[in-house]
Amino acid sequence: MSSNVQNNSLPETGFIRIWDVLKYIPVGKSTWWAGVAAGRFPRPVKLGERTSAWKVEDIRALIEKAASGEGI
C-alpha cells in the first residue's frame, strides 16, 4: 500500500468512486463502509441521490498515513 506508483496514478484533485478507492485501499466494500462509519476512513461527498464519491486529497492523505506506519 505504500507504493508510490499506486499513489501517483491518482489524479491530483477531484473525486473518485468507491471501486476506484478500493483499488488503492486493500479492503472489501463492506469493510470500507464500516471504516467510514467508525471514522477510520474519510466520509464521502454526495454527488447525487444515489451517488457518493471521495475527494482524491482525502484518499491520498489516507495512503500517506498508512505509508508512514500510522496504520488505517
Tab-separated table of N, CA and C in Angstrom:
chain	number	residue	atom	x	y	z
A	1	MET	N	0.808	-1.183	0.000
A	1	MET	CA	0.000	0.000	0.000
A	1	MET	C	0.855	1.251	0.000
A	2	SER	N	2.098	1.150	0.357
A	2	SER	CA	2.948	2.319	0.386
A	2	SER	C	3.587	2.582	-0.968
A	3	SER	N	3.144	1.899	-1.979
A	3	SER	CA	3.724	2.047	-3.305
A	3	SER	C	3.443	3.423	-3.886
A	4	ASN	N	4.511	4.127	-4.253
A	4	ASN	CA	4.343	5.437	-4.873
A	4	ASN	C	3.731	5.328	-6.256
A	5	VAL	N	3.900	4.196	-6.912
A	5	VAL	CA	3.314	4.008	-8.236
A	5	VAL	C	1.798	4.098	-8.133
A	6	GLN	N	1.216	3.418	-7.163
A	6	GLN	CA	-0.228	3.483	-6.984
A	6	GLN	C	-0.664	4.895	-6.639
A	7	ASN	N	0.009	5.526	-5.709
A	7	ASN	CA	-0.360	6.862	-5.268
A	7	ASN	C	-0.229	7.861	-6.405
A	8	ASN	N	0.790	7.711	-7.251
A	8	ASN	CA	0.997	8.645	-8.350
A	8	ASN	C	-0.023	8.475	-9.463
A	9	SER	N	-0.702	7.341	-9.533
A	9	SER	CA	-1.690	7.155	-10.583
A	9	SER	C	-3.029	7.792	-10.227
A	10	LEU	N	-3.165	8.278	-9.010
A	10	LEU	CA	-4.363	9.027	-8.631
A	10	LEU	C	-4.315	10.409	-9.271
A	11	PRO	N	-5.455	10.945	-9.663
A	11	PRO	CA	-5.446	12.327	-10.153
A	11	PRO	C	-5.053	13.275	-9.018
A	12	GLU	N	-4.619	14.462	-9.352
A	12	GLU	CA	-4.214	15.442	-8.337
A	12	GLU	C	-5.398	15.915	-7.506
A	13	THR	N	-6.500	16.199	-8.164
A	13	THR	CA	-7.698	16.677	-7.480
A	13	THR	C	-8.913	16.003	-8.086
A	14	GLY	N	-10.038	16.223	-7.471
A	14	GLY	CA	-11.283	15.684	-7.997
A	14	GLY	C	-11.875	14.651	-7.060
A	15	PHE	N	-12.735	13.835	-7.620
A	15	PHE	CA	-13.448	12.825	-6.854
A	15	PHE	C	-13.262	11.462	-7.499
A	16	ILE	N	-13.276	10.419	-6.659
A	16	ILE	CA	-13.252	9.057	-7.182
A	16	ILE	C	-14.347	8.254	-6.492
A	17	ARG	N	-14.887	7.301	-7.223
A	17	ARG	CA	-15.966	6.459	-6.717
A	17	ARG	C	-15.388	5.296	-5.922
A	18	ILE	N	-16.255	4.562	-5.257
A	18	ILE	CA	-15.807	3.520	-4.321
A	18	ILE	C	-14.941	2.453	-4.987
A	19	TRP	N	-15.285	2.025	-6.203
A	19	TRP	CA	-14.489	0.965	-6.834
A	19	TRP	C	-13.084	1.451	-7.143
A	20	ASP	N	-12.926	2.738	-7.404
A	20	ASP	CA	-11.585	3.282	-7.612
A	20	ASP	C	-10.844	3.406	-6.285
A	21	VAL	N	-11.552	3.793	-5.229
A	21	VAL	CA	-10.935	3.869	-3.901
A	21	VAL	C	-10.374	2.505	-3.510
A	22	LEU	N	-11.157	1.465	-3.752
A	22	LEU	CA	-10.756	0.121	-3.328
A	22	LEU	C	-9.572	-0.427	-4.122
A	23	LYS	N	-9.223	0.202	-5.231
A	23	LYS	CA	-8.007	-0.176	-5.962
A	23	LYS	C	-6.761	0.230	-5.180
A	24	TYR	N	-6.888	1.270	-4.360
A	24	TYR	CA	-5.748	1.815	-3.624
A	24	TYR	C	-5.731	1.407	-2.157
A	25	ILE	N	-6.893	1.096	-1.613
A	25	ILE	CA	-7.007	0.691	-0.213
A	25	ILE	C	-7.442	-0.777	-0.210
A	26	PRO	N	-6.583	-1.684	0.230
A	26	PRO	CA	-6.862	-3.123	0.090
A	26	PRO	C	-7.839	-3.673	1.131
A	27	VAL	N	-9.082	-3.231	1.035
A	27	VAL	CA	-10.149	-3.764	1.884
A	27	VAL	C	-11.359	-4.026	1.000
A	28	GLY	N	-12.300	-4.787	1.511
A	28	GLY	CA	-13.539	-5.032	0.786
A	28	GLY	C	-14.503	-3.865	0.935
A	29	LYS	N	-15.530	-3.892	0.124
A	29	LYS	CA	-16.511	-2.805	0.130
A	29	LYS	C	-17.197	-2.657	1.491
A	30	SER	N	-17.630	-3.762	2.083
A	30	SER	CA	-18.316	-3.666	3.376
A	30	SER	C	-17.358	-3.229	4.484
A	31	THR	N	-16.100	-3.663	4.417
A	31	THR	CA	-15.100	-3.216	5.387
A	31	THR	C	-14.844	-1.727	5.237
A	32	TRP	N	-14.801	-1.249	3.990
A	32	TRP	CA	-14.614	0.182	3.742
A	32	TRP	C	-15.747	0.978	4.387
A	33	TRP	N	-16.990	0.559	4.128
A	33	TRP	CA	-18.137	1.295	4.677
A	33	TRP	C	-18.158	1.229	6.198
A	34	ALA	N	-17.748	0.106	6.782
A	34	ALA	CA	-17.662	0.008	8.243
A	34	ALA	C	-16.606	0.977	8.776
A	35	GLY	N	-15.492	1.108	8.056
A	35	GLY	CA	-14.451	2.058	8.440
A	35	GLY	C	-14.912	3.500	8.335
A	36	VAL	N	-15.716	3.793	7.331
A	36	VAL	CA	-16.294	5.139	7.194
A	36	VAL	C	-17.197	5.414	8.395
A	37	ALA	N	-18.050	4.452	8.736
A	37	ALA	CA	-18.976	4.619	9.861
A	37	ALA	C	-18.229	4.783	11.184
A	38	ALA	N	-17.092	4.094	11.324
A	38	ALA	CA	-16.302	4.157	12.554
A	38	ALA	C	-15.382	5.372	12.607
A	39	GLY	N	-15.246	6.085	11.500
A	39	GLY	CA	-14.376	7.252	11.469
A	39	GLY	C	-12.934	6.953	11.095
A	40	ARG	N	-12.625	5.704	10.733
A	40	ARG	CA	-11.257	5.354	10.316
A	40	ARG	C	-10.956	5.825	8.903
A	41	PHE	N	-11.975	5.865	8.064
A	41	PHE	CA	-11.822	6.267	6.669
A	41	PHE	C	-12.620	7.543	6.430
A	42	PRO	N	-12.227	8.329	5.432
A	42	PRO	CA	-12.928	9.591	5.175
A	42	PRO	C	-14.370	9.381	4.720
A	43	ARG	N	-15.195	10.357	5.033
A	43	ARG	CA	-16.593	10.321	4.623
A	43	ARG	C	-16.699	10.741	3.160
A	44	PRO	N	-17.668	10.178	2.456
A	44	PRO	CA	-17.846	10.557	1.048
A	44	PRO	C	-18.592	11.878	0.911
A	45	VAL	N	-18.546	12.394	-0.292
A	45	VAL	CA	-19.323	13.568	-0.677
A	45	VAL	C	-20.478	13.054	-1.525
A	46	LYS	N	-21.683	13.475	-1.212
A	46	LYS	CA	-22.848	13.065	-2.004
A	46	LYS	C	-22.895	13.923	-3.269
A	47	LEU	N	-22.821	13.277	-4.415
A	47	LEU	CA	-22.894	13.980	-5.694
A	47	LEU	C	-24.300	13.935	-6.271
A	48	GLY	N	-25.115	13.087	-5.723
A	48	GLY	CA	-26.494	12.930	-6.171
A	48	GLY	C	-27.229	12.054	-5.188
A	49	GLU	N	-28.479	11.773	-5.487
A	49	GLU	CA	-29.288	10.969	-4.575
A	49	GLU	C	-28.681	9.598	-4.318
A	50	ARG	N	-28.133	8.982	-5.358
A	50	ARG	CA	-27.554	7.641	-5.228
A	50	ARG	C	-26.076	7.599	-5.599
A	51	THR	N	-25.412	8.730	-5.540
A	51	THR	CA	-24.021	8.793	-5.971
A	51	THR	C	-23.151	9.415	-4.889
A	52	SER	N	-22.172	8.656	-4.424
A	52	SER	CA	-21.194	9.141	-3.451
A	52	SER	C	-19.807	9.010	-4.052
A	53	ALA	N	-18.931	9.914	-3.675
A	53	ALA	CA	-17.546	9.866	-4.140
A	53	ALA	C	-16.659	10.441	-3.041
A	54	TRP	N	-15.384	10.163	-3.142
A	54	TRP	CA	-14.422	10.646	-2.160
A	54	TRP	C	-13.478	11.631	-2.818
A	55	LYS	N	-13.082	12.645	-2.045
A	55	LYS	CA	-12.098	13.597	-2.545
A	55	LYS	C	-10.756	12.879	-2.674
A	56	VAL	N	-10.117	13.062	-3.800
A	56	VAL	CA	-8.815	12.429	-4.032
A	56	VAL	C	-7.831	12.842	-2.944
A	57	GLU	N	-7.908	14.077	-2.519
A	57	GLU	CA	-7.000	14.565	-1.485
A	57	GLU	C	-7.146	13.754	-0.196
A	58	ASP	N	-8.381	13.390	0.156
A	58	ASP	CA	-8.613	12.586	1.362
A	58	ASP	C	-8.034	11.183	1.216
A	59	ILE	N	-8.155	10.608	0.035
A	59	ILE	CA	-7.617	9.262	-0.199
A	59	ILE	C	-6.093	9.305	-0.201
A	60	ARG	N	-5.514	10.334	-0.803
A	60	ARG	CA	-4.051	10.488	-0.767
A	60	ARG	C	-3.560	10.599	0.677
A	61	ALA	N	-4.257	11.374	1.498
A	61	ALA	CA	-3.871	11.539	2.903
A	61	ALA	C	-3.950	10.205	3.645
A	62	LEU	N	-4.966	9.413	3.357
A	62	LEU	CA	-5.105	8.098	3.984
A	62	LEU	C	-3.954	7.177	3.575
A	63	ILE	N	-3.583	7.207	2.305
A	63	ILE	CA	-2.467	6.391	1.820
A	63	ILE	C	-1.166	6.827	2.487
A	64	GLU	N	-0.946	8.122	2.589
A	64	GLU	CA	0.273	8.633	3.232
A	64	GLU	C	0.314	8.258	4.710
A	65	LYS	N	-0.833	8.320	5.369
A	65	LYS	CA	-0.912	7.939	6.783
A	65	LYS	C	-0.519	6.473	6.956
A	66	ALA	N	-1.034	5.618	6.094
A	66	ALA	CA	-0.708	4.194	6.165
A	66	ALA	C	0.766	3.959	5.845
A	67	ALA	N	1.295	4.691	4.874
A	67	ALA	CA	2.693	4.522	4.472
A	67	ALA	C	3.659	4.973	5.564
A	68	SER	N	3.230	5.925	6.391
A	68	SER	CA	4.104	6.425	7.451
A	68	SER	C	4.103	5.522	8.681
A	69	GLY	N	3.326	4.447	8.615
A	69	GLY	CA	3.311	3.496	9.715
A	69	GLY	C	2.233	3.749	10.746
A	70	GLU	N	1.397	4.752	10.520
A	70	GLU	CA	0.320	5.040	11.472
A	70	GLU	C	-0.817	4.043	11.359
A	71	GLY	N	-0.872	3.328	10.245
A	71	GLY	CA	-1.952	2.369	10.032
A	71	GLY	C	-3.238	3.058	9.640
A	72	ILE	N	-4.203	2.234	9.255
A	72	ILE	CA	-5.509	2.790	8.901
A	72	ILE	C	-6.593	2.045	9.628
